[in-house]
């Protein structure tokens, strides 16, 4: 009887401790991203809406077609081409393999001007470039198509990117040139470290202070370079285990605080401020990356199979999905993800619950 009386206080003490633990150790359940399908439209000979959109429409390019659509699922412009086309939020153009002069148009189909240079145009936002015959020179044009400035070299260009702060070109000999909007060279370096130093991918930050490249064969390398206005300095680099000769995706995001790149079967994510890096295993070639809030979406291609990886925070792979198509793209706007597949575009709304 005595042992039973001794047991009761101990029992109540344990019970009280358990209650206190539940009260103070409890944590709310974590929120999760929800992906809700909204609409799906066909862009093969679509009915073009005559109603002008309130906001700037989004652009698409699928196979031999390109155009613009709205967030509510209306196609506002549609064009087909026989050889190649280039399109951005601001302009689009279609051209042939012996291109001399190319008319280019605004999102509503109004002719904006004529690109007066022989070669292959590339439009990025409101910036117009033309890669000249031979592959070792390019020009930048103004918003009427007139040449602003030209770079002429002797070594083929193998990687290129532009931003509002300038552009960067990588070459087959392993050299990298960064230019300001007036065509002045503001950075010039060679990453080195490989038996075959070709530049396979390059990106430039919005203010042009950062340049990131994937370079080389027989020890492929990622290099992040900062220009302080006086000189260029490598602030991060790493050698990569897998390598091949494909062109590589390199993109800055999150206000240039992070950069993502691909190499072989690996996706690398690097903090431009802290110099930390993380790697994610992938299957296929990374061909595009889009950003939506705290998420990035990376589009991979392996033959006719496309995979979209969803990456959260610094480098957490939150999910993925795969589909089969001949052509595909991804686009984001606000909390919406748009997926182009052959002749259709689907909208998915992203919420956090």
mmCIF file of C-alpha atoms in Angstrom:
data_model
loop_
_atom_site.group_PDB
_atom_site.id
_atom_site.type_symbol
_atom_site.label_atom_id
_atom_site.label_comp_id
_atom_site.label_asym_id
_atom_site.label_seq_id
_atom_site.Cartn_x
_atom_site.Cartn_y
_atom_site.Cartn_z
ATOM 1 C CA UNK A 1 0.000 0.000 0.000
ATOM 2 C CA UNK A 2 2.867 2.289 0.786
ATOM 3 C CA UNK A 3 4.465 1.653 -2.633
ATOM 4 C CA UNK A 4 1.169 2.573 -4.327
ATOM 5 C CA UNK A 5 1.045 5.941 -2.503
ATOM 6 C CA UNK A 6 4.649 6.638 -3.579
ATOM 7 C CA UNK A 7 3.792 5.862 -7.191
ATOM 8 C CA UNK A 8 0.867 8.353 -7.440
ATOM 9 C CA UNK A 9 2.944 11.584 -7.037
ATOM 10 C CA UNK A 10 5.456 10.329 -9.601
ATOM 11 C CA UNK A 11 2.612 9.550 -12.019
ATOM 12 C CA UNK A 12 1.124 13.042 -11.656
ATOM 13 C CA UNK A 13 4.529 14.672 -12.096
ATOM 14 C CA UNK A 14 5.073 12.743 -15.355
ATOM 15 C CA UNK A 15 1.551 13.638 -16.517
ATOM 16 C CA UNK A 16 2.131 17.351 -15.845
ATOM 17 C CA UNK A 17 5.465 17.257 -17.681
ATOM 18 C CA UNK A 18 3.792 15.614 -20.699
ATOM 19 C CA UNK A 19 1.085 18.305 -20.780
ATOM 20 C CA UNK A 20 3.691 21.079 -20.536
ATOM 21 C CA UNK A 21 5.729 19.485 -23.329
ATOM 22 C CA UNK A 22 2.685 19.327 -25.619
ATOM 23 C CA UNK A 23 1.861 22.984 -24.884
ATOM 24 C CA UNK A 24 5.317 24.471 -25.291
ATOM 25 C CA UNK A 25 6.868 22.138 -27.853
ATOM 26 C CA UNK A 26 3.962 22.196 -30.271
ATOM 27 C CA UNK A 27 4.656 23.849 -33.604
ATOM 28 C CA UNK A 28 2.207 24.823 -36.362
ATOM 29 C CA UNK A 29 2.166 22.591 -39.408
ATOM 30 C CA UNK A 30 4.368 23.867 -42.237
ATOM 31 C CA UNK A 31 2.761 25.450 -45.266
ATOM 32 C CA UNK A 32 3.013 23.821 -48.671
ATOM 33 C CA UNK A 33 2.789 25.085 -52.223
ATOM 34 C CA UNK A 34 -0.376 24.142 -54.078
ATOM 35 C CA UNK A 35 -0.480 24.001 -57.869
ATOM 36 C CA UNK A 36 -3.976 24.561 -59.237
ATOM 37 C CA UNK A 37 -4.695 24.185 -62.994
ATOM 38 C CA UNK A 38 -6.543 27.229 -64.331
ATOM 39 C CA UNK A 39 -6.933 26.962 -68.115
ATOM 40 C CA UNK A 40 -5.544 25.347 -71.261
ATOM 41 C CA UNK A 41 -5.602 26.894 -74.739
ATOM 42 C CA UNK A 42 -4.591 25.774 -78.235
ATOM 43 C CA UNK A 43 -2.188 27.998 -80.169
ATOM 44 C CA UNK A 44 -2.281 26.148 -83.483
ATOM 45 C CA UNK A 45 -4.100 28.614 -85.783
ATOM 46 C CA UNK A 46 -5.904 30.169 -82.801
ATOM 47 C CA UNK A 47 -8.647 32.760 -82.817
ATOM 48 C CA UNK A 48 -6.783 35.981 -82.130
ATOM 49 C CA UNK A 49 -8.489 38.256 -79.630
ATOM 50 C CA UNK A 50 -9.179 41.768 -80.896
ATOM 51 C CA UNK A 51 -9.463 43.086 -77.352
ATOM 52 C CA UNK A 52 -6.261 44.808 -76.265
ATOM 53 C CA UNK A 53 -4.845 43.468 -72.978
ATOM 54 C CA UNK A 54 -4.649 45.710 -69.926
ATOM 55 C CA UNK A 55 -1.164 44.424 -69.093
ATOM 56 C CA UNK A 56 1.828 43.486 -71.231
ATOM 57 C CA UNK A 57 1.037 40.067 -72.740
ATOM 58 C CA UNK A 58 3.299 37.062 -72.282
ATOM 59 C CA UNK A 59 5.163 35.623 -75.238
ATOM 60 C CA UNK A 60 5.463 32.080 -76.545
ATOM 61 C CA UNK A 61 7.493 30.208 -79.120
ATOM 62 C CA UNK A 62 6.552 26.640 -80.000
ATOM 63 C CA UNK A 63 7.960 24.847 -83.020
ATOM 64 C CA UNK A 64 7.491 27.128 -86.028
ATOM 65 C CA UNK A 65 5.048 29.481 -84.321
ATOM 66 C CA UNK A 66 5.336 32.424 -81.965
ATOM 67 C CA UNK A 67 3.064 35.029 -80.483
ATOM 68 C CA UNK A 68 1.576 36.589 -77.373
ATOM 69 C CA UNK A 69 -1.129 35.591 -74.888
ATOM 70 C CA UNK A 70 -2.759 37.082 -71.814
ATOM 71 C CA UNK A 71 -3.046 35.827 -68.244
ATOM 72 C CA UNK A 72 -6.730 35.088 -68.823
ATOM 73 C CA UNK A 73 -5.971 32.782 -71.778
ATOM 74 C CA UNK A 74 -6.480 34.961 -74.879
ATOM 75 C CA UNK A 75 -4.055 34.856 -77.818
ATOM 76 C CA UNK A 76 -3.432 38.468 -78.870
ATOM 77 C CA UNK A 77 -0.980 37.812 -81.709
ATOM 78 C CA UNK A 78 0.124 34.754 -83.669
ATOM 79 C CA UNK A 79 2.738 34.269 -86.407
ATOM 80 C CA UNK A 80 4.309 31.272 -88.112
ATOM 81 C CA UNK A 81 7.755 31.146 -89.700
ATOM 82 C CA UNK A 82 9.621 28.812 -92.038
ATOM 83 C CA UNK A 83 13.171 29.050 -90.664
ATOM 84 C CA UNK A 84 13.736 30.786 -87.317
ATOM 85 C CA UNK A 85 12.257 33.464 -85.092
ATOM 86 C CA UNK A 86 13.210 35.434 -82.007
ATOM 87 C CA UNK A 87 10.762 36.948 -79.517
ATOM 88 C CA UNK A 88 10.643 38.799 -76.195
ATOM 89 C CA UNK A 89 8.067 40.757 -74.215
ATOM 90 C CA UNK A 90 8.863 43.796 -76.375
ATOM 91 C CA UNK A 91 9.559 42.649 -79.935
ATOM 92 C CA UNK A 92 9.613 39.705 -82.294
ATOM 93 C CA UNK A 93 11.114 38.941 -85.703
ATOM 94 C CA UNK A 94 11.192 36.047 -88.160
ATOM 95 C CA UNK A 95 14.069 35.471 -90.550
ATOM 96 C CA UNK A 96 15.540 33.033 -93.101
ATOM 97 C CA UNK A 97 18.911 31.316 -93.413
ATOM 98 C CA UNK A 98 20.272 33.990 -95.795
ATOM 99 C CA UNK A 99 19.003 36.871 -93.741
ATOM 100 C CA UNK A 100 19.979 40.381 -94.844
ATOM 101 C CA UNK A 101 17.420 42.789 -93.371
ATOM 102 C CA UNK A 102 14.659 41.801 -90.947
ATOM 103 C CA UNK A 103 11.508 43.680 -90.066
ATOM 104 C CA UNK A 104 10.664 43.435 -86.381
ATOM 105 C CA UNK A 105 7.362 44.074 -84.639
ATOM 106 C CA UNK A 106 5.849 45.017 -81.299
ATOM 107 C CA UNK A 107 3.603 42.651 -79.341
ATOM 108 C CA UNK A 108 0.467 43.879 -81.149
ATOM 109 C CA UNK A 109 1.961 43.172 -84.597
ATOM 110 C CA UNK A 110 2.859 46.777 -85.403
ATOM 111 C CA UNK A 111 6.079 47.100 -87.395
ATOM 112 C CA UNK A 112 8.699 48.718 -85.161
ATOM 113 C CA UNK A 113 11.534 48.960 -87.671
ATOM 114 C CA UNK A 114 14.002 47.031 -89.809
ATOM 115 C CA UNK A 115 17.125 45.352 -88.467
ATOM 116 C CA UNK A 116 19.681 46.480 -91.019
ATOM 117 C CA UNK A 117 22.395 43.879 -90.581
ATOM 118 C CA UNK A 118 23.126 40.557 -92.267
ATOM 119 C CA UNK A 119 22.999 37.649 -89.861
ATOM 120 C CA UNK A 120 20.841 36.031 -87.210
ATOM 121 C CA UNK A 121 18.898 38.409 -84.898
ATOM 122 C CA UNK A 122 18.465 37.724 -81.195
ATOM 123 C CA UNK A 123 15.940 39.761 -79.206
ATOM 124 C CA UNK A 124 16.148 39.914 -75.412
ATOM 125 C CA UNK A 125 13.641 42.209 -73.686
ATOM 126 C CA UNK A 126 14.092 45.539 -75.518
ATOM 127 C CA UNK A 127 17.617 44.720 -76.700
ATOM 128 C CA UNK A 128 18.314 43.679 -80.298
ATOM 129 C CA UNK A 129 21.504 41.875 -81.324
ATOM 130 C CA UNK A 130 22.560 40.365 -84.649
ATOM 131 C CA UNK A 131 25.208 37.651 -84.917
ATOM 132 C CA UNK A 132 27.073 38.266 -88.143
ATOM 133 C CA UNK A 133 28.127 35.630 -90.718
ATOM 134 C CA UNK A 134 31.210 33.688 -89.623
ATOM 135 C CA UNK A 135 30.139 33.479 -85.983
ATOM 136 C CA UNK A 136 32.857 35.703 -84.500
ATOM 137 C CA UNK A 137 31.163 39.119 -84.605
ATOM 138 C CA UNK A 138 27.903 40.733 -83.523
ATOM 139 C CA UNK A 139 26.186 44.104 -83.472
ATOM 140 C CA UNK A 140 23.670 45.730 -81.148
ATOM 141 C CA UNK A 141 20.839 47.735 -82.724
ATOM 142 C CA UNK A 142 18.578 50.461 -81.362
ATOM 143 C CA UNK A 143 14.769 50.346 -81.212
ATOM 144 C CA UNK A 144 14.515 51.275 -84.906
ATOM 145 C CA UNK A 145 16.931 48.576 -86.082
ATOM 146 C CA UNK A 146 19.869 50.899 -86.680
ATOM 147 C CA UNK A 147 23.297 49.631 -85.637
ATOM 148 C CA UNK A 148 24.538 51.108 -82.360
ATOM 149 C CA UNK A 149 27.904 49.384 -82.138
ATOM 150 C CA UNK A 150 29.764 46.315 -83.391
ATOM 151 C CA UNK A 151 32.254 43.843 -82.015
ATOM 152 C CA UNK A 152 34.398 42.087 -84.626
ATOM 153 C CA UNK A 153 36.687 39.226 -83.662
ATOM 154 C CA UNK A 154 38.347 36.212 -85.236
ATOM 155 C CA UNK A 155 37.331 33.516 -82.721
ATOM 156 C CA UNK A 156 33.829 31.944 -82.831
ATOM 157 C CA UNK A 157 31.339 33.003 -80.157
ATOM 158 C CA UNK A 158 30.088 30.010 -78.150
ATOM 159 C CA UNK A 159 28.067 31.673 -75.340
ATOM 160 C CA UNK A 160 26.177 34.943 -74.979
ATOM 161 C CA UNK A 161 23.904 36.788 -72.539
ATOM 162 C CA UNK A 162 22.656 40.325 -72.014
ATOM 163 C CA UNK A 163 21.020 42.469 -69.342
ATOM 164 C CA UNK A 164 20.111 46.118 -68.917
ATOM 165 C CA UNK A 165 23.688 46.739 -67.745
ATOM 166 C CA UNK A 166 25.465 45.238 -70.754
ATOM 167 C CA UNK A 167 26.257 41.932 -72.425
ATOM 168 C CA UNK A 168 28.808 39.127 -72.198
ATOM 169 C CA UNK A 169 30.276 36.900 -74.890
ATOM 170 C CA UNK A 170 32.291 33.708 -74.418
ATOM 171 C CA UNK A 171 34.534 32.299 -77.114
ATOM 172 C CA UNK A 172 35.853 28.948 -78.254
ATOM 173 C CA UNK A 173 39.394 29.843 -77.117
ATOM 174 C CA UNK A 174 38.213 30.271 -73.510
ATOM 175 C CA UNK A 175 38.167 34.062 -73.401
ATOM 176 C CA UNK A 176 35.258 36.098 -71.986
ATOM 177 C CA UNK A 177 34.422 39.717 -72.867
ATOM 178 C CA UNK A 178 31.826 41.838 -71.065
ATOM 179 C CA UNK A 179 30.542 45.032 -72.689
ATOM 180 C CA UNK A 180 28.636 48.056 -71.418
ATOM 181 C CA UNK A 181 25.538 49.307 -73.327
ATOM 182 C CA UNK A 182 27.793 51.472 -75.531
ATOM 183 C CA UNK A 183 29.976 48.563 -76.621
ATOM 184 C CA UNK A 184 32.976 49.343 -74.418
ATOM 185 C CA UNK A 185 34.799 46.303 -73.010
ATOM 186 C CA UNK A 186 34.509 46.442 -69.205
ATOM 187 C CA UNK A 187 35.733 42.937 -68.377
ATOM 188 C CA UNK A 188 38.118 40.587 -70.135
ATOM 189 C CA UNK A 189 39.324 37.313 -68.623
ATOM 190 C CA UNK A 190 39.949 33.630 -69.298
ATOM 191 C CA UNK A 191 38.850 31.097 -66.642
ATOM 192 C CA UNK A 192 41.458 28.497 -67.658
ATOM 193 C CA UNK A 193 41.952 25.297 -65.687
ATOM 194 C CA UNK A 194 40.918 22.931 -68.497
ATOM 195 C CA UNK A 195 42.648 21.108 -71.314
ATOM 196 C CA UNK A 196 40.050 22.485 -73.745
ATOM 197 C CA UNK A 197 39.021 25.945 -72.522
ATOM 198 C CA UNK A 198 35.862 26.611 -74.608
ATOM 199 C CA UNK A 199 33.156 28.749 -72.926
ATOM 200 C CA UNK A 200 29.924 26.709 -72.896
ATOM 201 C CA UNK A 201 27.610 29.038 -70.960
ATOM 202 C CA UNK A 202 27.645 32.604 -69.700
ATOM 203 C CA UNK A 203 25.426 35.061 -67.790
ATOM 204 C CA UNK A 204 25.699 38.712 -66.775
ATOM 205 C CA UNK A 205 23.943 40.379 -63.836
ATOM 206 C CA UNK A 206 21.546 43.302 -64.275
ATOM 207 C CA UNK A 207 24.143 45.875 -63.214
ATOM 208 C CA UNK A 208 26.881 44.035 -65.170
ATOM 209 C CA UNK A 209 29.099 43.758 -62.075
ATOM 210 C CA UNK A 210 28.906 39.945 -62.060
ATOM 211 C CA UNK A 211 29.684 37.458 -64.807
ATOM 212 C CA UNK A 212 29.267 33.696 -64.435
ATOM 213 C CA UNK A 213 30.524 31.089 -66.888
ATOM 214 C CA UNK A 214 30.755 27.338 -67.373
ATOM 215 C CA UNK A 215 33.924 26.539 -69.272
ATOM 216 C CA UNK A 216 36.184 23.805 -70.494
ATOM 217 C CA UNK A 217 36.492 20.130 -71.167
ATOM 218 C CA UNK A 218 38.721 17.657 -69.337
ATOM 219 C CA UNK A 219 37.940 19.383 -66.030
ATOM 220 C CA UNK A 220 34.906 21.521 -66.596
ATOM 221 C CA UNK A 221 34.712 24.574 -64.368
ATOM 222 C CA UNK A 222 32.208 27.091 -63.024
ATOM 223 C CA UNK A 223 33.575 30.587 -62.379
ATOM 224 C CA UNK A 224 31.909 33.651 -60.848
ATOM 225 C CA UNK A 225 33.699 36.957 -61.462
ATOM 226 C CA UNK A 226 33.019 40.382 -59.941
ATOM 227 C CA UNK A 227 34.058 43.667 -61.541
ATOM 228 C CA UNK A 228 34.529 46.499 -59.020
ATOM 229 C CA UNK A 229 34.989 49.114 -61.741
ATOM 230 C CA UNK A 230 38.758 48.812 -61.679
ATOM 231 C CA UNK A 231 39.527 45.121 -62.128
ATOM 232 C CA UNK A 232 37.898 41.700 -62.349
ATOM 233 C CA UNK A 233 38.265 39.198 -59.520
ATOM 234 C CA UNK A 234 37.176 35.566 -59.270
ATOM 235 C CA UNK A 235 35.012 35.391 -56.131
ATOM 236 C CA UNK A 236 33.955 31.740 -56.506
ATOM 237 C CA UNK A 237 34.892 28.744 -58.618
ATOM 238 C CA UNK A 238 34.554 24.988 -58.560
ATOM 239 C CA UNK A 239 35.649 22.118 -60.772
ATOM 240 C CA UNK A 240 32.855 19.839 -61.943
ATOM 241 C CA UNK A 241 32.846 16.056 -62.039
ATOM 242 C CA UNK A 242 30.601 15.610 -65.077
ATOM 243 C CA UNK A 243 31.171 17.380 -68.370
ATOM 244 C CA UNK A 244 30.183 17.258 -72.019
ATOM 245 C CA UNK A 245 30.295 19.554 -75.044
ATOM 246 C CA UNK A 246 26.689 20.815 -74.898
ATOM 247 C CA UNK A 247 25.957 24.484 -74.379
ATOM 248 C CA UNK A 248 25.177 25.179 -70.736
ATOM 249 C CA UNK A 249 22.415 27.168 -69.059
ATOM 250 C CA UNK A 250 23.684 29.871 -66.692
ATOM 251 C CA UNK A 251 21.217 32.338 -65.100
ATOM 252 C CA UNK A 252 21.243 34.904 -62.317
ATOM 253 C CA UNK A 253 18.099 35.188 -60.187
ATOM 254 C CA UNK A 254 16.752 36.456 -56.850
ATOM 255 C CA UNK A 255 17.987 39.978 -57.567
ATOM 256 C CA UNK A 256 21.379 38.597 -58.676
ATOM 257 C CA UNK A 257 21.922 37.123 -55.200
ATOM 258 C CA UNK A 258 22.038 33.630 -56.677
ATOM 259 C CA UNK A 259 23.124 32.008 -59.914
ATOM 260 C CA UNK A 260 22.110 28.620 -61.300
ATOM 261 C CA UNK A 261 24.052 26.636 -63.872
ATOM 262 C CA UNK A 262 24.034 23.168 -65.418
ATOM 263 C CA UNK A 263 26.848 20.733 -66.107
ATOM 264 C CA UNK A 264 26.444 17.103 -67.123
ATOM 265 C CA UNK A 265 23.879 15.483 -64.809
ATOM 266 C CA UNK A 266 24.133 18.226 -62.208
ATOM 267 C CA UNK A 267 22.459 21.534 -61.488
ATOM 268 C CA UNK A 268 24.581 23.923 -59.450
ATOM 269 C CA UNK A 269 23.243 26.807 -57.364
ATOM 270 C CA UNK A 270 25.671 29.395 -55.980
ATOM 271 C CA UNK A 271 25.134 32.298 -53.591
ATOM 272 C CA UNK A 272 26.816 35.363 -55.069
ATOM 273 C CA UNK A 273 26.975 36.972 -51.621
ATOM 274 C CA UNK A 274 28.122 34.123 -49.398
ATOM 275 C CA UNK A 275 29.988 31.936 -51.883
ATOM 276 C CA UNK A 276 28.053 28.797 -50.863
ATOM 277 C CA UNK A 277 27.101 26.208 -53.458
ATOM 278 C CA UNK A 278 24.670 23.299 -53.637
ATOM 279 C CA UNK A 279 24.257 20.595 -56.250
ATOM 280 C CA UNK A 280 21.114 18.822 -57.452
ATOM 281 C CA UNK A 281 21.175 15.693 -59.594
ATOM 282 C CA UNK A 282 19.268 16.056 -62.871
ATOM 283 C CA UNK A 283 18.530 13.896 -65.876
ATOM 284 C CA UNK A 284 18.574 15.716 -69.190
ATOM 285 C CA UNK A 285 19.813 19.028 -70.533
ATOM 286 C CA UNK A 286 18.688 22.193 -68.737
ATOM 287 C CA UNK A 287 17.234 24.556 -71.356
ATOM 288 C CA UNK A 288 15.367 27.206 -69.363
ATOM 289 C CA UNK A 289 14.801 28.630 -65.887
ATOM 290 C CA UNK A 290 11.964 30.825 -64.636
ATOM 291 C CA UNK A 291 11.468 32.511 -61.267
ATOM 292 C CA UNK A 292 8.268 32.980 -59.232
ATOM 293 C CA UNK A 293 8.600 34.347 -55.719
ATOM 294 C CA UNK A 294 10.735 31.970 -53.632
ATOM 295 C CA UNK A 295 10.548 29.267 -56.291
ATOM 296 C CA UNK A 296 12.499 28.629 -59.458
ATOM 297 C CA UNK A 297 11.401 26.261 -62.201
ATOM 298 C CA UNK A 298 14.029 24.543 -64.326
ATOM 299 C CA UNK A 299 13.033 22.926 -67.630
ATOM 300 C CA UNK A 300 15.036 19.851 -68.661
ATOM 301 C CA UNK A 301 14.971 17.981 -71.961
ATOM 302 C CA UNK A 302 16.022 14.419 -72.733
ATOM 303 C CA UNK A 303 14.998 13.392 -76.255
ATOM 304 C CA UNK A 304 11.203 13.947 -76.266
ATOM 305 C CA UNK A 305 10.820 13.874 -72.489
ATOM 306 C CA UNK A 306 10.636 17.188 -70.656
ATOM 307 C CA UNK A 307 10.943 17.549 -66.883
ATOM 308 C CA UNK A 308 10.185 20.592 -64.750
ATOM 309 C CA UNK A 309 12.062 20.729 -61.434
ATOM 310 C CA UNK A 310 10.616 22.937 -58.685
ATOM 311 C CA UNK A 311 13.339 24.349 -56.430
ATOM 312 C CA UNK A 312 12.605 26.235 -53.209
ATOM 313 C CA UNK A 313 14.755 28.429 -50.964
ATOM 314 C CA UNK A 314 18.460 28.016 -51.693
ATOM 315 C CA UNK A 315 18.566 24.580 -53.270
ATOM 316 C CA UNK A 316 15.707 22.406 -52.007
ATOM 317 C CA UNK A 317 14.159 20.228 -54.696
ATOM 318 C CA UNK A 318 10.473 20.433 -53.744
ATOM 319 C CA UNK A 319 9.036 18.440 -56.618
ATOM 320 C CA UNK A 320 9.044 17.708 -60.325
ATOM 321 C CA UNK A 321 6.818 16.520 -63.146
ATOM 322 C CA UNK A 322 7.493 15.070 -66.591
ATOM 323 C CA UNK A 323 5.693 15.151 -69.916
ATOM 324 C CA UNK A 324 6.364 14.153 -73.514
ATOM 325 C CA UNK A 325 6.442 16.721 -76.317
ATOM 326 C CA UNK A 326 8.247 17.754 -79.477
ATOM 327 C CA UNK A 327 8.542 21.370 -78.261
ATOM 328 C CA UNK A 328 8.021 22.960 -74.873
ATOM 329 C CA UNK A 329 8.604 26.115 -72.849
ATOM 330 C CA UNK A 330 7.929 27.482 -69.369
ATOM 331 C CA UNK A 331 7.045 31.036 -68.391
ATOM 332 C CA UNK A 332 6.140 32.684 -65.074
ATOM 333 C CA UNK A 333 4.250 35.830 -64.159
ATOM 334 C CA UNK A 334 3.362 36.691 -60.594
ATOM 335 C CA UNK A 335 2.159 33.501 -58.902
ATOM 336 C CA UNK A 336 1.422 31.732 -62.177
ATOM 337 C CA UNK A 337 3.328 29.101 -64.127
ATOM 338 C CA UNK A 338 2.654 28.676 -67.845
ATOM 339 C CA UNK A 339 3.655 25.487 -69.648
ATOM 340 C CA UNK A 340 3.819 25.304 -73.424
ATOM 341 C CA UNK A 341 3.598 21.852 -74.974
ATOM 342 C CA UNK A 342 3.528 21.386 -78.782
ATOM 343 C CA UNK A 343 0.412 23.412 -79.709
ATOM 344 C CA UNK A 344 -1.062 24.107 -76.253
ATOM 345 C CA UNK A 345 -0.393 26.436 -73.330
ATOM 346 C CA UNK A 346 -1.578 25.655 -69.795
ATOM 347 C CA UNK A 347 -1.798 27.984 -66.822
ATOM 348 C CA UNK A 348 -1.123 26.767 -63.284
ATOM 349 C CA UNK A 349 -1.804 29.037 -60.299
ATOM 350 C CA UNK A 350 0.597 28.729 -57.361
ATOM 351 C CA UNK A 351 -0.603 29.273 -53.797
ATOM 352 C CA UNK A 352 0.963 28.546 -50.427
ATOM 353 C CA UNK A 353 -1.330 26.892 -47.874
#
